[in-house]
Coordinates of C-alpha atoms and ligand atoms in Angstrom, one line a residue:
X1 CA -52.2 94.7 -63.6
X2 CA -53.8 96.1 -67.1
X3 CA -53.3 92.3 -68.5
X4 CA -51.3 88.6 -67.6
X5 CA -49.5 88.2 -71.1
X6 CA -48.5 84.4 -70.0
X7 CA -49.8 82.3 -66.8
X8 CA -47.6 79.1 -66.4
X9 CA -49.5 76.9 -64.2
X10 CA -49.3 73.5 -63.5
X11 CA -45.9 73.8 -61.7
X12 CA -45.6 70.9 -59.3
X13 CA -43.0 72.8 -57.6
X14 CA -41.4 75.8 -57.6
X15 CA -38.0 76.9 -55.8
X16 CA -36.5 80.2 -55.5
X17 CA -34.5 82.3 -53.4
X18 CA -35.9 85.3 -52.2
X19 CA -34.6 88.9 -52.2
X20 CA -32.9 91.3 -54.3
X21 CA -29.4 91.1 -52.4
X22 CA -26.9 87.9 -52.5
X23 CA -27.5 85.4 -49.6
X24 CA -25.0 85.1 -47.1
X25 CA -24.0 81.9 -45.3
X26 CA -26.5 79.7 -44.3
X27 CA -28.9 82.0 -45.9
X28 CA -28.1 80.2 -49.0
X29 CA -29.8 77.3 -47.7
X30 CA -33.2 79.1 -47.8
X31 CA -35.2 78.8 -50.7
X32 CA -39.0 78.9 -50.9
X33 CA -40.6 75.9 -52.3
X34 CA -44.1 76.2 -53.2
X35 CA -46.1 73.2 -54.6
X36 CA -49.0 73.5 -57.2
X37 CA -47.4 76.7 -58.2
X38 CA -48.6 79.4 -61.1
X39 CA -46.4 82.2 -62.6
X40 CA -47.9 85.4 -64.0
X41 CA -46.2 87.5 -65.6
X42 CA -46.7 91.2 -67.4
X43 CA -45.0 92.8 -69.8
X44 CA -41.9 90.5 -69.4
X45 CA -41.9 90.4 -66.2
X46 CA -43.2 88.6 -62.9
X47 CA -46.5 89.9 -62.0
X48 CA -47.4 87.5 -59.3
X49 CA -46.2 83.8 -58.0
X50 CA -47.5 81.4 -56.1
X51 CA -50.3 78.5 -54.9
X52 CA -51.8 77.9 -58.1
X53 CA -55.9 78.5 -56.8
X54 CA -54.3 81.7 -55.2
X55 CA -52.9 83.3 -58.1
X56 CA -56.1 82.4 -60.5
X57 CA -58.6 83.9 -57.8
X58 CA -56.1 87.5 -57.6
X59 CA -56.7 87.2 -61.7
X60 CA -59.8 87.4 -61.8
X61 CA -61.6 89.4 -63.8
X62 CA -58.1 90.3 -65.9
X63 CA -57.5 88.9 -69.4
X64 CA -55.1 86.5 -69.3
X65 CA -53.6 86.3 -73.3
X66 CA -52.2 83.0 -73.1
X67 CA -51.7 80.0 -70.7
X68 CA -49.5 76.9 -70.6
X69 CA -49.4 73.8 -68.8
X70 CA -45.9 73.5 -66.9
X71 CA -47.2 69.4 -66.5
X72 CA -46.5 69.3 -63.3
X73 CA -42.9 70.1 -63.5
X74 CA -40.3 71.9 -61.4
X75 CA -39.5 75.6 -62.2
X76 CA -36.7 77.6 -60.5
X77 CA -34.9 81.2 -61.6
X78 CA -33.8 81.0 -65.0
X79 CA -30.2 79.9 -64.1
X80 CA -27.1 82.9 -64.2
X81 CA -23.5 81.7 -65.3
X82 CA -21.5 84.9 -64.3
X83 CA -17.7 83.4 -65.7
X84 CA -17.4 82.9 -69.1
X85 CA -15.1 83.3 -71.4
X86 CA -17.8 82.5 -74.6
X87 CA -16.1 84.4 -77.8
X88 CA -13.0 83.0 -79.0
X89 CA -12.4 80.8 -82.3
X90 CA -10.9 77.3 -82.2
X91 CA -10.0 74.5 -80.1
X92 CA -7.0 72.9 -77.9
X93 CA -8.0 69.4 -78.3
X94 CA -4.7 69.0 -79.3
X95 CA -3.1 69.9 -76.0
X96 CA -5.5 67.1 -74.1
X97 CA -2.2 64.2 -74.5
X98 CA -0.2 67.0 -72.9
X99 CA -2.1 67.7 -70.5
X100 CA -3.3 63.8 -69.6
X101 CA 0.3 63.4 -69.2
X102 CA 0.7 65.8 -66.5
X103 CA 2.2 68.6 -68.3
X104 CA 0.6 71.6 -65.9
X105 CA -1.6 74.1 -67.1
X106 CA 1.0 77.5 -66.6
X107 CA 3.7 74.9 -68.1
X108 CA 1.7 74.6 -71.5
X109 CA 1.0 78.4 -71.3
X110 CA 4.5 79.5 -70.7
X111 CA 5.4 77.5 -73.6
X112 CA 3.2 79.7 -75.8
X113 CA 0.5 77.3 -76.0
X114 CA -2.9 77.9 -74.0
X115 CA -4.8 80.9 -74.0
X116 CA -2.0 81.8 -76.2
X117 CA -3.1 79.5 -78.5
X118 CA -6.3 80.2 -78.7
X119 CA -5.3 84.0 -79.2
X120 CA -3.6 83.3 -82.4
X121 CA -7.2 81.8 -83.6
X122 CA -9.1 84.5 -82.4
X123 CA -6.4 86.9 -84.1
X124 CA -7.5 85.7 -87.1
X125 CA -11.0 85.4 -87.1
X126 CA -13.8 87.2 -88.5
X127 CA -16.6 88.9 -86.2
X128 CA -19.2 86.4 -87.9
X129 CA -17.0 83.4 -87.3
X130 CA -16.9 84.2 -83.9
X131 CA -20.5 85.2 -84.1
X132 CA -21.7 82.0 -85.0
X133 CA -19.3 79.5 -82.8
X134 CA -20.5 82.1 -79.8
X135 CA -24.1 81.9 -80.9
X136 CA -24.3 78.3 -81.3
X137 CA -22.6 78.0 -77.2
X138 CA -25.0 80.1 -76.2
X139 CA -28.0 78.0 -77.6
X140 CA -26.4 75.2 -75.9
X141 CA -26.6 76.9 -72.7
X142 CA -29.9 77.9 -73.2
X143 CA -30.9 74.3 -73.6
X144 CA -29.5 73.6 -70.2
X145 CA -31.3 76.4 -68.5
X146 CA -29.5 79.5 -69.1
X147 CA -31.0 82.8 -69.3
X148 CA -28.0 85.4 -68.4
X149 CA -24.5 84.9 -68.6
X150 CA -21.5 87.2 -68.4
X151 CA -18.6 87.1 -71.7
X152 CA -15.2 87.8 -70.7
X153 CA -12.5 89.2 -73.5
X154 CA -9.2 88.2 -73.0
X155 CA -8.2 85.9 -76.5
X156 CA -7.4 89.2 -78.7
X157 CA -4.5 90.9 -76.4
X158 CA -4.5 93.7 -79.0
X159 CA -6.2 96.6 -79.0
X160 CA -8.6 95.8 -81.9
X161 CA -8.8 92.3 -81.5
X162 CA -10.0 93.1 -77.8
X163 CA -12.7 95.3 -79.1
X164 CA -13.3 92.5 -81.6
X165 CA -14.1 90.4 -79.1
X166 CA -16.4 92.7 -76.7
X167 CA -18.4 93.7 -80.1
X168 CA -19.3 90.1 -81.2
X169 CA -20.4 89.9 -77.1
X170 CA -22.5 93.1 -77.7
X171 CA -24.1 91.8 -81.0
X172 CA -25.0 88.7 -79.3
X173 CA -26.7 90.4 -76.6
X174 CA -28.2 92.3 -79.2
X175 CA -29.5 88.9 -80.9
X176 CA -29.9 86.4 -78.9
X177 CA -32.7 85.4 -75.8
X178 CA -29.9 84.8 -73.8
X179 CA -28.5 88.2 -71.8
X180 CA -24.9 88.7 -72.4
X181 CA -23.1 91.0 -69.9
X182 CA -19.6 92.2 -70.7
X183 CA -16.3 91.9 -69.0
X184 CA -13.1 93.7 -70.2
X185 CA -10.2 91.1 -69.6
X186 CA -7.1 92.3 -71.7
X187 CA -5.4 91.5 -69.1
X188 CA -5.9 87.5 -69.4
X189 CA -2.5 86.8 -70.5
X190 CA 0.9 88.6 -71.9
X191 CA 0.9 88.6 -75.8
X192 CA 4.1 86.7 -77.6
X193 CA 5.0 90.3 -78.6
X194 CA 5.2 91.6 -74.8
X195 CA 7.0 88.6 -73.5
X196 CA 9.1 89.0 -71.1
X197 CA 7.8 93.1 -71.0
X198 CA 4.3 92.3 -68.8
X199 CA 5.0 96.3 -67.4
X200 CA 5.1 97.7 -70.5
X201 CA 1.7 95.4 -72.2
X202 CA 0.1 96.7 -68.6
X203 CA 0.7 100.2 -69.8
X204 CA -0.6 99.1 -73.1
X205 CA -4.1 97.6 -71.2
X206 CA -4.2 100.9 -69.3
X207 CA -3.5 104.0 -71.6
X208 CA -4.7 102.1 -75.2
X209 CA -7.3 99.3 -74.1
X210 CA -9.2 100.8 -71.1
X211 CA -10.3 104.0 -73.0
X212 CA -11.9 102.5 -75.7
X213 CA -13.5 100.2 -74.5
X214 CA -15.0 102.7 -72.2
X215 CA -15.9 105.4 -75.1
X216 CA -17.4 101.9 -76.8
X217 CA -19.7 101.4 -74.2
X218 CA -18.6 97.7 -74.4
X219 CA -18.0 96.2 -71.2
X220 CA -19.5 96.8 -67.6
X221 CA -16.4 94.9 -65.5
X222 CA -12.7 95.0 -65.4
X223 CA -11.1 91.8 -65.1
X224 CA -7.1 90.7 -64.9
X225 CA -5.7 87.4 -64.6
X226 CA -3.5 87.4 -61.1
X227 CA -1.7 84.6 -61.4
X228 CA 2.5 83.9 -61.1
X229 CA 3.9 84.2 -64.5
X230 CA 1.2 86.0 -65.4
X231 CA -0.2 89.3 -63.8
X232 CA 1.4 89.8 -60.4
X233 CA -0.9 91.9 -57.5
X234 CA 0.7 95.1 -58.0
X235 CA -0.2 94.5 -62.2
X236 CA -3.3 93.9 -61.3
X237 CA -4.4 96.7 -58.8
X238 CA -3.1 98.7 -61.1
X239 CA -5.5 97.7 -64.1
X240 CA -8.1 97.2 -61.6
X241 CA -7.9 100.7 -60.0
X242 CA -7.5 102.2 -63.5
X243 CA -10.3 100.4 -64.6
X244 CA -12.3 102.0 -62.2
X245 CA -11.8 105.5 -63.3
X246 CA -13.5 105.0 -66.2
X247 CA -16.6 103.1 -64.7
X248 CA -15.5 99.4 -65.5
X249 CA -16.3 97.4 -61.8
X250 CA -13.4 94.8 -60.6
X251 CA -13.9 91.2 -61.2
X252 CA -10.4 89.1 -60.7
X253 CA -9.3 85.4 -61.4
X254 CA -7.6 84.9 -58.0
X255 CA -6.0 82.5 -56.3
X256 CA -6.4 79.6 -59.1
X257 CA -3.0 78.1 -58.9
X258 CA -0.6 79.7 -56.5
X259 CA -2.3 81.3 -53.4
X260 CA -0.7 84.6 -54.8
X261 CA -2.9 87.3 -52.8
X262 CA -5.6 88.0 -55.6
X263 CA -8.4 87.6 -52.7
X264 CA -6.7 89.7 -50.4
X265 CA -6.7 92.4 -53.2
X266 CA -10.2 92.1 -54.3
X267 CA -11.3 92.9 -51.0
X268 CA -9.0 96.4 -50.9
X269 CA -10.3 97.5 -54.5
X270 CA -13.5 96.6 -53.9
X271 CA -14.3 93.8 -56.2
X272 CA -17.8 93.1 -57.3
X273 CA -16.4 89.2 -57.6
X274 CA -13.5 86.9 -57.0
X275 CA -13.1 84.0 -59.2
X276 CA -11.8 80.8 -59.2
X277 CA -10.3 80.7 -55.5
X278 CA -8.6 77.1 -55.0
X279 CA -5.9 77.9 -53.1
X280 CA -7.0 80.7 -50.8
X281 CA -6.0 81.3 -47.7
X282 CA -8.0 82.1 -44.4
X283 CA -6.9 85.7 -44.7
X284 CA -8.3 86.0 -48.6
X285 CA -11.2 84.7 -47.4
X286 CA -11.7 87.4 -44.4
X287 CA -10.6 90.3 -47.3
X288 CA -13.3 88.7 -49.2
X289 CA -16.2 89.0 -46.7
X290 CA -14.8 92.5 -45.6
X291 CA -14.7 93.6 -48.8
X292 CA -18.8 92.3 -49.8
X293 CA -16.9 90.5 -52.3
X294 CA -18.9 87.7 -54.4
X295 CA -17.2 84.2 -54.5
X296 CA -17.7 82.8 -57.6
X297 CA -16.3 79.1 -57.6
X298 CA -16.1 77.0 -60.5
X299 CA -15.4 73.7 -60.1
X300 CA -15.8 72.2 -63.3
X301 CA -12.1 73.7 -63.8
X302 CA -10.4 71.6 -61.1
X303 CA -12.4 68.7 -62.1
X304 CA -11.2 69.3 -65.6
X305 CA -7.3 70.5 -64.9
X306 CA -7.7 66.9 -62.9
X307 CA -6.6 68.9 -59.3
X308 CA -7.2 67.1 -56.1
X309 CA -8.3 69.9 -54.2
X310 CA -11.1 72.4 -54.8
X311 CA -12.7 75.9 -53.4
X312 CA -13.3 75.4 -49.9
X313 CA -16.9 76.4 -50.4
X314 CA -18.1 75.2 -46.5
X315 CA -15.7 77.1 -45.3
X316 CA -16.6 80.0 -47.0
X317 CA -20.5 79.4 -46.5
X318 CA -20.2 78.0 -43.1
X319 CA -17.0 80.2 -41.0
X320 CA -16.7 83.4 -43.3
X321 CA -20.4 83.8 -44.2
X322 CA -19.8 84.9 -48.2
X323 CA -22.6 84.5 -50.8
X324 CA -20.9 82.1 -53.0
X325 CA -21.7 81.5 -56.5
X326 CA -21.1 79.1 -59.4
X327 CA -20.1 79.1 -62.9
X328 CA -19.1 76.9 -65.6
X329 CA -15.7 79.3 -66.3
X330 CA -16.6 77.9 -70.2
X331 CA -13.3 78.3 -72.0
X332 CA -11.7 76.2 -74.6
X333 CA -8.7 75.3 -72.4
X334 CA -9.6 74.7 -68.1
X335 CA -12.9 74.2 -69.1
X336 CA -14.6 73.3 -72.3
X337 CA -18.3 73.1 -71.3
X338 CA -21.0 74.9 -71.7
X339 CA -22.6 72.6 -69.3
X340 CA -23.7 74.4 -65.9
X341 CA -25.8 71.4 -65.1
X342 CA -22.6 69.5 -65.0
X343 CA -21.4 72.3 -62.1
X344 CA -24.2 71.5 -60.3
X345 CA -23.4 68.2 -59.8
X346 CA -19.4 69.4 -59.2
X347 CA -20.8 71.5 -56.7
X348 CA -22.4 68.6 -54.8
X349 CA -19.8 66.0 -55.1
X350 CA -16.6 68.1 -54.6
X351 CA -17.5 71.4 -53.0
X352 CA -20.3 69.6 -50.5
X353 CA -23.1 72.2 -51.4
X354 CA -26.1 71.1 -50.9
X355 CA -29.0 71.4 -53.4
X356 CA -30.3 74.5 -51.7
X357 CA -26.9 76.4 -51.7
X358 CA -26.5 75.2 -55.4
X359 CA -29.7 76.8 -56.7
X360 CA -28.4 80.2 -54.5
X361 CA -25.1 79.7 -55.9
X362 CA -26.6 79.8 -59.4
X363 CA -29.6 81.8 -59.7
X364 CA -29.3 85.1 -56.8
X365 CA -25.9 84.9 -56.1
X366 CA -24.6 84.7 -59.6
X367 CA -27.2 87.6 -60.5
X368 CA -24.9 89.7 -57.7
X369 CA -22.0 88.6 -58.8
X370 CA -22.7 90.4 -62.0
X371 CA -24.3 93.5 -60.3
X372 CA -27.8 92.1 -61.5
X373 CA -29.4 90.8 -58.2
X374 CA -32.2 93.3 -58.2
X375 CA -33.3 92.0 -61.6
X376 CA -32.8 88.6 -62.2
X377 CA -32.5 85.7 -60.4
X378 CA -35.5 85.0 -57.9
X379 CA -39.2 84.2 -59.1
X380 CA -41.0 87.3 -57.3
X381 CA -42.8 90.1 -58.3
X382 CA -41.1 92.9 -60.5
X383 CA -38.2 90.8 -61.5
X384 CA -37.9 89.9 -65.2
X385 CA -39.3 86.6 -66.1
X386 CA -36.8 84.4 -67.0
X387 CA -37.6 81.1 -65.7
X388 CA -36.1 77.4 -66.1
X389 CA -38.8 74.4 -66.4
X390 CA -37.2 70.6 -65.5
X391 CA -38.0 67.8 -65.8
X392 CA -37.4 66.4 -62.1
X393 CA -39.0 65.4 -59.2
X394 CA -37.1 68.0 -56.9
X395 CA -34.4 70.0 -56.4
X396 CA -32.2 67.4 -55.1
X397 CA -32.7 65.4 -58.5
X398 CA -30.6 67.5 -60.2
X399 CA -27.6 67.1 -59.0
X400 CA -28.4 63.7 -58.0
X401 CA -29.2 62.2 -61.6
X402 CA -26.2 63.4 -63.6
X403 CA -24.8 63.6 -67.1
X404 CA -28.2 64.6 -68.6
X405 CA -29.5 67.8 -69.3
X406 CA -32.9 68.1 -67.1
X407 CA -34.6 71.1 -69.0
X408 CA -37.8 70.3 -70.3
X409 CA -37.9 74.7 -71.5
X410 CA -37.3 78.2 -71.0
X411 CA -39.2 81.0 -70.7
X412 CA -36.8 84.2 -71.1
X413 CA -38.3 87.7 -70.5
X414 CA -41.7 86.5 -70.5
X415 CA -41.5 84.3 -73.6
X416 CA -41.1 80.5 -74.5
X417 CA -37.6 80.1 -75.9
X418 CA -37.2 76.8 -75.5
X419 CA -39.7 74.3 -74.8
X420 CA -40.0 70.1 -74.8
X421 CA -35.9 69.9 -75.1
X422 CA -35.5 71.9 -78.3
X423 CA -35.7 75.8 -79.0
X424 CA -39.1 77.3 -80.3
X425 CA -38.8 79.8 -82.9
X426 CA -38.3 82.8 -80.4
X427 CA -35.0 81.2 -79.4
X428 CA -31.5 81.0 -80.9
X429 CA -30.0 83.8 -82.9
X430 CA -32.1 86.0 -84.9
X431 CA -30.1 85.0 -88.2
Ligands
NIG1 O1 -10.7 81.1 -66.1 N1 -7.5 81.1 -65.8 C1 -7.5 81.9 -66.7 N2 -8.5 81.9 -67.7 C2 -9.4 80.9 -68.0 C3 -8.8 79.8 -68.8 C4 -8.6 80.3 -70.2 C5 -8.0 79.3 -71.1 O2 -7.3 78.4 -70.7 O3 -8.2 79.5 -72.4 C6 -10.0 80.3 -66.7 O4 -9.7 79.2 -66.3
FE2 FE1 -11.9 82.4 -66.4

């Protein structure tokens, strides 16, 4: 340690998990909670973390450039949200009397409306329009605690509306405190122009899409939509194995409506994540854990789609052992919120998590769900320092006291980004 760019102390309590891998099981349960807790950190990163009087007597003697007072606050991971589907222009308000009337989500889709519909918008949008509608989302997760997230493109359907899309992700990575890691996802839905021709748009995906987004550098995951009526399994492996060969990882919405066999196929491709999973079956779930495949449940799109079932998360924690992990899945149709603080308290009152298997669920396990668990997502030494201060008592607060946002700031790669509710001048866009 040459020099502590930043100490945080006065951190009434700090919870992380521990490790550089996803936590299985009841591991998830196991975070470390330290009271009176002070974060160094060097060069954007952790440098050391821990009892407060511990870490000042390891400094000493070492210049420490600046300190701040954490007021006695809680600090955990900066928070990951690894299912997103952030760039696309518009809105579907006008769908919600549809869909309050019970109109189901495929129904609305098949009818050309949906994702559909917010393809024509994103058709027709500039990159700066859907710079700045992005940007402004991903400020508002910020202010809830965000540091990473992942950005899926699946609202252009065309060739260069698809790269469109990934480059506005790229630029905002670029830009912006908050990491943005890309996904590929032509394959989110069949174009009007394909209908009724899904094989021959899949050929399009695979022999247009695929290589340029590859060449671009512009996304690190492959993801496809299985779903009935909309990419069937054999669709999908195909996209998914093709994606492969040209270094894009598999990441697949499975199992979201009809239990079609998404999970089972994850597991045989070797899928970095599974998403959604509401109606999965005891064999998906064993493909799952055979296959080291990350859960990643979002219920804020059952809530929202107004389901009575959800992701059998014990299960899957408690019989098949998987590292599960939550999302927001922010999208403007099953679910328009940037809100992950809102999932937290989902995860506790319809998926049963407790707060321990929450803060897993976001922070280490969402890190592996987008390949990132040996960089982000615990509060140890060598991992980048992207922490979340709140203003709560303890971890069980947060989902506990709900429909308020709880972060009191952000400290992203070593520096404040958002501090006392509002972003300092180091967060936001760089306009
Ligand atoms: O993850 N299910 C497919 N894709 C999104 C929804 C996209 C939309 O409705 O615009 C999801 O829920
Ligand atoms: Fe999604």
């Amino acid at each position: 340690m040459k020099q502590i760019d930043l100490l945080l102390t006065g951190i009434g309590s700090l919870y992380t998990p521990e490790g550089t891998q996803p936590r299985y099981g009841e591991e998830m349960g196991r975070i470390r909670e330290t009271t009176g807790a002070a974060v160094a950190i060097e060069q954007g990163r952790i440098a050391l973390a821990g009892k407060e009087d511990e870490v000042i007597a390891t400094l000493a003697g070492i210049h420490i450039a600046e300190t701040i007072d954490a007021g006695g606050r809680m600090v955990t991971p900066g928070l990951v949200d690894p299912h997103t589907h952030l760039v696309h222009a518009g809105s579907r308000e006008h769908e919600l009397a549809m869909k309050r009337s019970g109109v189901p989500y495929l129904d609305i889709l098949a009818q050309g409306g949906g994702i559909l519909s917010t393809v024509k918008s994103t058709r027709t949008a500039s990159e700066q329009e859907l710079y700045d509608k992005a940007g402004r989302s991903l400020d508002e997760m910020l202010l809830q605690g965000v540091t990473t997230i992942e950005a899926k493109s699946g609202y252009g359907l065309s060739l260069e509306t698809e790269l469109k899309q990934l480059r506005v992700s790229r630029r905002l990575h670029d830009t912006h405190p908050v990491d943005v890691v890309s996904t590929f996802m032509g394959a989110h839905a069949v174009p009007e122009e394909y209908k009724g021709r899904s094989d021959d748009f899949v050929d399009l995906v695979i022999r247009d899409m695929l290589p340029a987004v590859a060449e671009e550098g512009l996304a690190e995951f492959c993801d496809v939509f299985c779903e009935e009526g909309v990419f069937n399994v054999e669709q999908s492996r195909r996209i998914l194995e093709e994606g492969k060969r040209f270094g894009l990882q598999p990441k697949i919405h499975a199992d979201e409506i009809v239990p079609l066999g998404g999970s089972d196929l994850a597991g045989e491709v070797g899928a970095v994540s599974a998403e959604h999973l509401l109606t999965t079956t005891d064999q998906g779930l064993s493909s799952l854990a055979a296959g080291n495949v990350v859960p990643v449940l979002l219920p804020g799109t059952s809530f929202n789609l107004g389901l009575s079932h959800h992701a059998r998360a014990r299960d899957m924690i408690d019989k098949f052992r998987l590292p599960v992990a939550l999302s927001t899945d922010y999208n403007p149709g099953s679910c328009p919120t940037e809100s992950i603080q809102l999932i937290i308290m989902l995860a506790s009152l319809n998926l049963k998590m407790t707060p321990e298997e929450i803060l897993t669920a976001c922070t280490l396990n969402a890190a592996a769900a987008i390949g990132r668990a040996g960089d982000i997502g615990s509060i140890e030494p060598g991992k980048r320092a992207d922490l979340t201060i709140f203003d709560a008592p303890n971890l069980a607060y947060l989902p506990y006291h709900f429909g308020i946002n709880h972060t009191f700031g952000v400290i992203k790669n070593g520096t404040p980004v958002a501090w006392n509710r509002t972003l300092t001048e180091k967060g936001g866009i760089a306009r």
